[in-house]
PDB file of C-alpha atoms in Angstrom:
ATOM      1  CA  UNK V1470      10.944 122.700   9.068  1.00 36.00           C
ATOM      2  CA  UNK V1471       8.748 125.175   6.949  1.00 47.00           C
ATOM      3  CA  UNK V1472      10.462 127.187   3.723  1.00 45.00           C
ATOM      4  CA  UNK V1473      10.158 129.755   5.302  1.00 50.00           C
ATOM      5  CA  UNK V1474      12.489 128.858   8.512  1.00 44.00           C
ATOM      6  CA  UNK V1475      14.720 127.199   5.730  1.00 39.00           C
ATOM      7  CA  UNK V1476      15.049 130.154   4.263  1.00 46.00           C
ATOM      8  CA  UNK V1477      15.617 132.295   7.820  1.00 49.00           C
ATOM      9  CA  UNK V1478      18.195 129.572   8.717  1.00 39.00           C
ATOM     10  CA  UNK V1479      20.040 129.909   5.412  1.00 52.00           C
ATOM     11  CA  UNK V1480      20.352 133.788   5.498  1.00 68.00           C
ATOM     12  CA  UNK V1481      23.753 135.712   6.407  1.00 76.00           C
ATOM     13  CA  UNK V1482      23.643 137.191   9.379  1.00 87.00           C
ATOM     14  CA  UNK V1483      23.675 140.414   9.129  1.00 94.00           C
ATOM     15  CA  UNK V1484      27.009 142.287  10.801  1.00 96.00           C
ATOM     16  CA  UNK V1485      28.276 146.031  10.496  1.00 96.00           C
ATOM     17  CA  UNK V1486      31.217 144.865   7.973  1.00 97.00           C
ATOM     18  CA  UNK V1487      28.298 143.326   5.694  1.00 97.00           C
ATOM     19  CA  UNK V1488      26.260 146.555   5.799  1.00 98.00           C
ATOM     20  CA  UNK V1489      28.989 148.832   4.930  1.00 98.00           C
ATOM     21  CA  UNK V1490      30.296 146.670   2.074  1.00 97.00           C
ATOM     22  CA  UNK V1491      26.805 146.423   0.619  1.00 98.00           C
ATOM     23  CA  UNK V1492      26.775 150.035   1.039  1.00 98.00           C
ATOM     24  CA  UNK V1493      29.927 150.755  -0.927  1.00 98.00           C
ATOM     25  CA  UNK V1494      28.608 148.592  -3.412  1.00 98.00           C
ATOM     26  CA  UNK V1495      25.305 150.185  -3.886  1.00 98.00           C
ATOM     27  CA  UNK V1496      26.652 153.223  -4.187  1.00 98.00           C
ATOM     28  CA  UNK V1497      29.230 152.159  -6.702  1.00 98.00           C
ATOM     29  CA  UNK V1498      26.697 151.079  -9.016  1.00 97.00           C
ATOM     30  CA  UNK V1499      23.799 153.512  -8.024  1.00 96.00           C
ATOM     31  CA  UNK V1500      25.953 156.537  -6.945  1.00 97.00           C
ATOM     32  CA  UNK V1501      25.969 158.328  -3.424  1.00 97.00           C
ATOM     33  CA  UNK V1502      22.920 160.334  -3.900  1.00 97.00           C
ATOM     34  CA  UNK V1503      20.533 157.096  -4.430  1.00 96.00           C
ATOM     35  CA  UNK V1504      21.794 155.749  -1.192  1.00 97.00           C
ATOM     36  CA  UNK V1505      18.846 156.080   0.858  1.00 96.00           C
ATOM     37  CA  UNK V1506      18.892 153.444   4.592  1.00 96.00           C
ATOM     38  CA  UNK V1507      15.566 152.375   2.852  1.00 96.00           C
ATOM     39  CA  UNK V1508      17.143 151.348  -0.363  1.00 97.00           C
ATOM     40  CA  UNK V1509      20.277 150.052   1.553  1.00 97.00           C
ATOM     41  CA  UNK V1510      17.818 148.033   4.088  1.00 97.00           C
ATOM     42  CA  UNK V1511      16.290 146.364   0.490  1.00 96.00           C
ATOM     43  CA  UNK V1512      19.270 145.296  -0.586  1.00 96.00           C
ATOM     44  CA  UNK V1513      20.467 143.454   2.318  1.00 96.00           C
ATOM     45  CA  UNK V1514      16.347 141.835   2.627  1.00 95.00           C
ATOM     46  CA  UNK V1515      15.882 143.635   6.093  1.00 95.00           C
ATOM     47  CA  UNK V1516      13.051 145.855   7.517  1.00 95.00           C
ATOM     48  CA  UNK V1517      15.302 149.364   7.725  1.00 94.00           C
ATOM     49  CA  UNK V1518      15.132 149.378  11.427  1.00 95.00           C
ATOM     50  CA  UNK V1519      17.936 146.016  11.477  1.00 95.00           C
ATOM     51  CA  UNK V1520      20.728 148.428  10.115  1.00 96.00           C
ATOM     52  CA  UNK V1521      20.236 150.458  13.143  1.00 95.00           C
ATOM     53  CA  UNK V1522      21.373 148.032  15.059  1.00 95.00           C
ATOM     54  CA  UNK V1523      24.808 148.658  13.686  1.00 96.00           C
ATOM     55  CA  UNK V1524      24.698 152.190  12.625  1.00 97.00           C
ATOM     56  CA  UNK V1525      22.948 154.936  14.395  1.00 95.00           C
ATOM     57  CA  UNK V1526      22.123 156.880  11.391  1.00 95.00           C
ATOM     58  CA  UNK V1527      22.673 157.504   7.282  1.00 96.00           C
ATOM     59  CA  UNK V1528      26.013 159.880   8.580  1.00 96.00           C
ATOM     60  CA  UNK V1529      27.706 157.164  10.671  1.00 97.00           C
ATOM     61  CA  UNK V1530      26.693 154.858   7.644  1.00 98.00           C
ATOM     62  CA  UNK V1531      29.023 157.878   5.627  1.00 98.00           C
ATOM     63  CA  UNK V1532      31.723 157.283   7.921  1.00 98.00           C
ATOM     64  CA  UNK V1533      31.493 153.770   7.698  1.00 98.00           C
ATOM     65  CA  UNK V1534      31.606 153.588   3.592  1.00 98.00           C
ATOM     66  CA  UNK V1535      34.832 156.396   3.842  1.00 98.00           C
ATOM     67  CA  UNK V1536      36.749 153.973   6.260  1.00 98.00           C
ATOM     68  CA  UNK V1537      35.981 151.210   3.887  1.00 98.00           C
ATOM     69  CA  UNK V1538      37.369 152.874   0.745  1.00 98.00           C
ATOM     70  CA  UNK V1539      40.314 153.984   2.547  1.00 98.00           C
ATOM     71  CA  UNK V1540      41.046 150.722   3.813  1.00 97.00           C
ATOM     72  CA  UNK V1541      41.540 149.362   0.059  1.00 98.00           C
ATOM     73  CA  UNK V1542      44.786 151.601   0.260  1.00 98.00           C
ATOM     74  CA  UNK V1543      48.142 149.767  -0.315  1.00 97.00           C
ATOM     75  CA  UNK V1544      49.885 149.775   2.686  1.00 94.00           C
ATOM     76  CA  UNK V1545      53.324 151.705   3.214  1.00 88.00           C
ATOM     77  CA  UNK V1546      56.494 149.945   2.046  1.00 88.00           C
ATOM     78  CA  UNK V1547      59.642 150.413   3.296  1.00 85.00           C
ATOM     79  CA  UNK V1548      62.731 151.580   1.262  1.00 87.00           C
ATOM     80  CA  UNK V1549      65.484 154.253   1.173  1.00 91.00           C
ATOM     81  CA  UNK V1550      63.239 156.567  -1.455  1.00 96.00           C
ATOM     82  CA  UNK V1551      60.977 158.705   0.448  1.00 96.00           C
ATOM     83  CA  UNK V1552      59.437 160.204  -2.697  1.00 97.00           C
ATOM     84  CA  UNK V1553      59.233 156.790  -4.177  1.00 96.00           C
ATOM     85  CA  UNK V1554      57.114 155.544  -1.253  1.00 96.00           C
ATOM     86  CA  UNK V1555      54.831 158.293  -0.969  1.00 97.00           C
ATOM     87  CA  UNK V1556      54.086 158.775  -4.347  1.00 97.00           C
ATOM     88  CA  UNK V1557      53.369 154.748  -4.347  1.00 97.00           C
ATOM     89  CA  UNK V1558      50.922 154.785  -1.865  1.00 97.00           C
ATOM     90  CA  UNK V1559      49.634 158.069  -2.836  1.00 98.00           C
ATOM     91  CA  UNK V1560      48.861 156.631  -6.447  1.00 97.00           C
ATOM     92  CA  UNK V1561      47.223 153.848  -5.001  1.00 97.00           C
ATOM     93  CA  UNK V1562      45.195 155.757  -3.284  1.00 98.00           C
ATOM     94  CA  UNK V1563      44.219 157.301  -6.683  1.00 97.00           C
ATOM     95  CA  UNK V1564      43.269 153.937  -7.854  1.00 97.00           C
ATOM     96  CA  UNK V1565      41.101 153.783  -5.029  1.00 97.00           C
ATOM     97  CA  UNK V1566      39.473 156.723  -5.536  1.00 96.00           C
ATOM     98  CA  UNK V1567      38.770 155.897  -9.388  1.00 95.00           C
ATOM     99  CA  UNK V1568      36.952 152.779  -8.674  1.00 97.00           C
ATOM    100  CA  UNK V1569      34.720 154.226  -5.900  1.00 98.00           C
ATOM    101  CA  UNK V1570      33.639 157.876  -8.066  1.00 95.00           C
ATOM    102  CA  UNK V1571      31.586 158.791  -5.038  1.00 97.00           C
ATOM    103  CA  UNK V1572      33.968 158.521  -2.299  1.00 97.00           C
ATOM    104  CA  UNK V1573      36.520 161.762  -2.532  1.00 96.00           C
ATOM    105  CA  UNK V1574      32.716 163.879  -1.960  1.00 95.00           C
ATOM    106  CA  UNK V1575      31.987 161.577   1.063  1.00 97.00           C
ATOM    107  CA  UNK V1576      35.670 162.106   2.468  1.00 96.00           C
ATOM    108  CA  UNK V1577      35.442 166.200   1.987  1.00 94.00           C
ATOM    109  CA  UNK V1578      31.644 165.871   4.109  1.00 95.00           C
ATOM    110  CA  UNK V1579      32.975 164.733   6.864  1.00 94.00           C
ATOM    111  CA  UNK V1580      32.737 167.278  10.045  1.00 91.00           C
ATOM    112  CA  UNK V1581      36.137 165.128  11.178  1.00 90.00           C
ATOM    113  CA  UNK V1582      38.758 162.886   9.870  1.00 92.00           C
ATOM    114  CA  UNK V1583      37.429 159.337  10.261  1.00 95.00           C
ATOM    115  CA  UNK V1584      39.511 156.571  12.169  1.00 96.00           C
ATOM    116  CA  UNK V1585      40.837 154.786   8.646  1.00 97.00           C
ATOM    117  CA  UNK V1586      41.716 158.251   7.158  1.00 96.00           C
ATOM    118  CA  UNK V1587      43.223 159.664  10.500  1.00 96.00           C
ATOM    119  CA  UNK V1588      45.546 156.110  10.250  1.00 96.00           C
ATOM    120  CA  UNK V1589      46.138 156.830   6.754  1.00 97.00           C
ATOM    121  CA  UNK V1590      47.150 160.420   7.275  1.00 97.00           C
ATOM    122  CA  UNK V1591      49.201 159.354  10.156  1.00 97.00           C
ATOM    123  CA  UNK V1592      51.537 156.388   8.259  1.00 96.00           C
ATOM    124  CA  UNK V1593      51.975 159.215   5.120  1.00 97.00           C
ATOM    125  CA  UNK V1594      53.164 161.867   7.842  1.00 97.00           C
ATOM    126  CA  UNK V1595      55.487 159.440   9.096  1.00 96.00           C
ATOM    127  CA  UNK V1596      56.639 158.508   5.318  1.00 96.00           C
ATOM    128  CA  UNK V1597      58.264 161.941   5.550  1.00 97.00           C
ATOM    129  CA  UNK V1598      59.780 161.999   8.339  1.00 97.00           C
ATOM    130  CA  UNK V1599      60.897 158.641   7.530  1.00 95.00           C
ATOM    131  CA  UNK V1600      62.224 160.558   4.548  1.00 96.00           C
ATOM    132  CA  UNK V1601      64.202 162.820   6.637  1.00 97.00           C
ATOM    133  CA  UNK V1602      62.182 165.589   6.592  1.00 97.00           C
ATOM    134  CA  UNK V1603      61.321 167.770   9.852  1.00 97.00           C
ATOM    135  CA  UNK V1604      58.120 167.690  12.039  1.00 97.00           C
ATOM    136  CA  UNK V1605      58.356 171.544  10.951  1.00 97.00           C
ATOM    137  CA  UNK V1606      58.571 170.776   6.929  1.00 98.00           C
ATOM    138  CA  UNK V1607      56.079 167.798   7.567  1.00 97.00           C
ATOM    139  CA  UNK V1608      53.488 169.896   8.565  1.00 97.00           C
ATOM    140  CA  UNK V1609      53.637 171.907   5.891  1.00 97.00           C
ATOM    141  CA  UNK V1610      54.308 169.465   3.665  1.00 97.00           C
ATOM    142  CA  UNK V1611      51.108 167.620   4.632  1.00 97.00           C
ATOM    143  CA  UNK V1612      48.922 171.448   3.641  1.00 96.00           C
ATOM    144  CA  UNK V1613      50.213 171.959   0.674  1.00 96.00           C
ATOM    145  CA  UNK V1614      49.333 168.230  -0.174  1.00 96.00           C
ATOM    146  CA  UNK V1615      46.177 168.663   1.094  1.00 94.00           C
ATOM    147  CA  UNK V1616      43.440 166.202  -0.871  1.00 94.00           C
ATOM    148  CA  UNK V1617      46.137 164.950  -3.238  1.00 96.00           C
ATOM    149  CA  UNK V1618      47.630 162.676  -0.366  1.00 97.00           C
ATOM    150  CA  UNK V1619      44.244 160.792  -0.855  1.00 96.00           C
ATOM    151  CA  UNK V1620      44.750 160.783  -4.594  1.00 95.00           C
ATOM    152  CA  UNK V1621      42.432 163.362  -5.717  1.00 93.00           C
ATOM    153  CA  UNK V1622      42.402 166.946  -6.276  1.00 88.00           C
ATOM    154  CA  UNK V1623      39.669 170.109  -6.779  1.00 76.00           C
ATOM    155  CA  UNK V1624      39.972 171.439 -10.432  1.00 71.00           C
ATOM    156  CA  UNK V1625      39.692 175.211 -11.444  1.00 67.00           C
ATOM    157  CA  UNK V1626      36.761 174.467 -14.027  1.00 64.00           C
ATOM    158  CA  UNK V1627      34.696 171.627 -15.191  1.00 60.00           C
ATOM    159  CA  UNK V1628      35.886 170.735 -18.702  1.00 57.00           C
ATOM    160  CA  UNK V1629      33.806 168.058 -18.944  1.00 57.00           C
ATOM    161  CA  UNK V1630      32.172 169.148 -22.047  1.00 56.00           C
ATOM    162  CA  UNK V1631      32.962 168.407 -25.492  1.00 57.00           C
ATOM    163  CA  UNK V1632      36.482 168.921 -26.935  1.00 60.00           C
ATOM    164  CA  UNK V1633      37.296 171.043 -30.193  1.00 62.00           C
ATOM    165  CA  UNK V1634      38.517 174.121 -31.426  1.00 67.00           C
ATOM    166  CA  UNK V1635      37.912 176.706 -28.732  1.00 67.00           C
ATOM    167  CA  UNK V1636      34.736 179.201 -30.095  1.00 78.00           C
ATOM    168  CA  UNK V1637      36.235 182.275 -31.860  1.00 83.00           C
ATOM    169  CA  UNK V1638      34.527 184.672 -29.687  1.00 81.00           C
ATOM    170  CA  UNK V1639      35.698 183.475 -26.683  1.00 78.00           C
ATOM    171  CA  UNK V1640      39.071 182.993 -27.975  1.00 83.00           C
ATOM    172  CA  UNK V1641      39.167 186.700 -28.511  1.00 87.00           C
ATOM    173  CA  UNK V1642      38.281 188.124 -25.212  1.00 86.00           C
ATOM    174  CA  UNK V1643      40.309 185.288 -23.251  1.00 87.00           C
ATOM    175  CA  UNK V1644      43.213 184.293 -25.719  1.00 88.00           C
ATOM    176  CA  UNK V1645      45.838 182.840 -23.500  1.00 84.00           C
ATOM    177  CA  UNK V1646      43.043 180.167 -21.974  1.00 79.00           C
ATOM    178  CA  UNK V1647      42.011 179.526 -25.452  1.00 80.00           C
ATOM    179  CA  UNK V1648      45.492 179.209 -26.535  1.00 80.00           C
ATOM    180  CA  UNK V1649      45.929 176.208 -23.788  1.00 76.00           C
ATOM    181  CA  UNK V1650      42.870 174.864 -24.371  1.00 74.00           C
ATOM    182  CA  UNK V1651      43.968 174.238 -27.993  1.00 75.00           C
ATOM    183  CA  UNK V1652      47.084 172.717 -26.758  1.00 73.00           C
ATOM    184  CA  UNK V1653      45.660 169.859 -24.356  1.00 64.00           C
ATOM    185  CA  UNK V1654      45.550 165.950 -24.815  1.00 47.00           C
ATOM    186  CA  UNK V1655      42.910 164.242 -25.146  1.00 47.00           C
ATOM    187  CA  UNK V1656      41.469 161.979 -23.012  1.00 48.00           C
ATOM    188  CA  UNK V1657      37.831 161.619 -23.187  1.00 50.00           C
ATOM    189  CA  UNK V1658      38.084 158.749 -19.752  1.00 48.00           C
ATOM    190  CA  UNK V1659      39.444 161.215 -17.439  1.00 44.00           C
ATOM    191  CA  UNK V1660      37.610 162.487 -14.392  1.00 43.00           C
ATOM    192  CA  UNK V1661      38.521 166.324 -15.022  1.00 37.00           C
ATOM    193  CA  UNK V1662      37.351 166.209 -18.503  1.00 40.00           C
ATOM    194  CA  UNK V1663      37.822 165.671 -22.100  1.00 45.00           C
ATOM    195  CA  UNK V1664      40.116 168.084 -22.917  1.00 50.00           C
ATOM    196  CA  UNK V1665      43.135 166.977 -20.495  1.00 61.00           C
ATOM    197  CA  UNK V1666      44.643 163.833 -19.293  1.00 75.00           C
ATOM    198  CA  UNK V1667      43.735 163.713 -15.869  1.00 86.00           C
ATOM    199  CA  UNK V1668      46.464 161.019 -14.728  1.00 90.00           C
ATOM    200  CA  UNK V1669      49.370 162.752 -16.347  1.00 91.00           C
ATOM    201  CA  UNK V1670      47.873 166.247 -14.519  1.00 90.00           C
ATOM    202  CA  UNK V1671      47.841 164.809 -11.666  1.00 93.00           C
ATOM    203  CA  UNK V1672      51.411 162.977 -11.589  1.00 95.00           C
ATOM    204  CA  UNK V1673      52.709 166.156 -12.897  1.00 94.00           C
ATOM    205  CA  UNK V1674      51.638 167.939 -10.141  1.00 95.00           C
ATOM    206  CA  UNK V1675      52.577 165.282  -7.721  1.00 97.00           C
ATOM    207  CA  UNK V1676      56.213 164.897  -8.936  1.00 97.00           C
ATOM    208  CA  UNK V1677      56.435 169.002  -8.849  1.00 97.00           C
ATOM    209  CA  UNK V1678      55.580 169.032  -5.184  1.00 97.00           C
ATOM    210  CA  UNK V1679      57.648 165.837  -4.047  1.00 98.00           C
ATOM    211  CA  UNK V1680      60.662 167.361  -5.880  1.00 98.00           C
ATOM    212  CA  UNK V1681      59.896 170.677  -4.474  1.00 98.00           C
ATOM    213  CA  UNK V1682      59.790 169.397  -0.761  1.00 98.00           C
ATOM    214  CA  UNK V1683      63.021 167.159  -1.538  1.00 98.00           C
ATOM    215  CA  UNK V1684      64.320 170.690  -2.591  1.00 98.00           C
ATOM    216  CA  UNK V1685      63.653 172.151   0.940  1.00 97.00           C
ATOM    217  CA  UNK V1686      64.481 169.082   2.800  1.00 97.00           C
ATOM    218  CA  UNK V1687      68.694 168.984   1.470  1.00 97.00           C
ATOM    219  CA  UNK V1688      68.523 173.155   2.197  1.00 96.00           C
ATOM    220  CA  UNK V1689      67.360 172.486   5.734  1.00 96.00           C
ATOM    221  CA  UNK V1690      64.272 174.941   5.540  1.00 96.00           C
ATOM    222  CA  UNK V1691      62.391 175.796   8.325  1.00 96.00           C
ATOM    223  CA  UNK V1692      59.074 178.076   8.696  1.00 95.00           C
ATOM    224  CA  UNK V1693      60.533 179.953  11.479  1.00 94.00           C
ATOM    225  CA  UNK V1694      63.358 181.278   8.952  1.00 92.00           C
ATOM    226  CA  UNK V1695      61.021 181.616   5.732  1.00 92.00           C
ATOM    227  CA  UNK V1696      58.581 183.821   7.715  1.00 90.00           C
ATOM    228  CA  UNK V1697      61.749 186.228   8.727  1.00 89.00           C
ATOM    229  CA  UNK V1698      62.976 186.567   5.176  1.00 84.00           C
ATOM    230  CA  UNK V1699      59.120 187.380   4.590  1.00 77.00           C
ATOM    231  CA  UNK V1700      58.691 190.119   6.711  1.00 76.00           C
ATOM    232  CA  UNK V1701      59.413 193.456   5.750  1.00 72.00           C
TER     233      UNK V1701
END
């Protein structure tokens, strides 16, 4: 045998679960926008036309990586705390999120929920209802969640740029943002910038809505009699 059939002999065979795990990793250390099938088709020591054999194109590739990712999601646990559950899973879904930077942008391209996030979305939906809380209040639960049931959220502003003293001139036309800029912690690892700490943000908001929908769950809301009491 030549060193050359050694060498084809030796070589992992190459399988759709291999190509999207390369994938994730390439992009984790290159980021999203480098990913290129070319570059991809390097990596795994293939001519580019061998990844075709397993996905059609660079946006089923996309789908691919997002069911990946969201498959590194703890799964559900049971208990008798709704709010403890979801906000478990929902947090680890955060974690997820944080080690793949990329992913949250690849989840929001998507023309359609993917099979992995559609599964995801489905278990959390029944973690309310679980919870007690209506089909009705579970729908609307699951809007006003929106992207935070995958662990991330879309911030106002960037305030990724350096901390400090807000400028004076800009204090004076905008005081009250200036006043809570000058009030924020510091956290110069967090994903929504320097000036805030993104974790506690985003548990704080978390906790606010799972209390909130607690709150409407005991009252018994439903839509049907919020929109009455809204008309005029």
């Amino acid at each position: 045998m030549t060193r050359q059939e050694a060498t084809h002999t030796q070589r992992i065979p190459l399988n759709k679960d291999r190509v999207l795990r390369t994938a994730v990793a390439l992009a984790d250390t290159t980021g999203i926008d480098a990913l290129s099938m070319r570059r991809l088709a390097q990596e795994l020591d293939v001519v580019p036309m061998a990844l075709y054999k397993h996905v059609a194109n660079k946006e089923e590739l996309l789908d691919g990586m997002a069911d990946a990712v969201v498959g590194e999601i703890d799964p559900p646990v049971s208990g008798p705390d709704w709010q403890r559950v979801v906000r478990g899973r929902i947090l680890s879904a955060r974690r997820v999120l944080l080690r793949h930077p990329w992913a949250a942008r690849v989840i929001e391209s998507r023309s359609a929920p993917t099979p992995a996030v559609l599964a995801y979305l489905d278990s959390m939906a029944g973690s309310f209802r679980d919870g007690g809380l209506s089909a009705d209040l579970t729908h609307h639960v699951m809007h006003a969640m929106g992207s935070r049931l995958l662990g991330f959220s879309q911030e106002l502003f960037d305030t990724s740029g350096p901390s400090g003293p807000p400028d004076p001139a800009l204090a004076a036309h905008y005081p009250h943002i200036a006043e809570l800029a000058a009030t924020a912690a510091h956290d110069e690892g967090s994903t929504v910038g320097g000036g805030c700490d993104d974790q506690f943000e985003f548990e704080f908001a978390l906790d606010l809505l799972l209390d909130g929908f607690e709150g409407l769950r005991r009252q018994g809301w439903t839509s049907a009699r919020a929109k009455a009491s809204h008309r005029p």
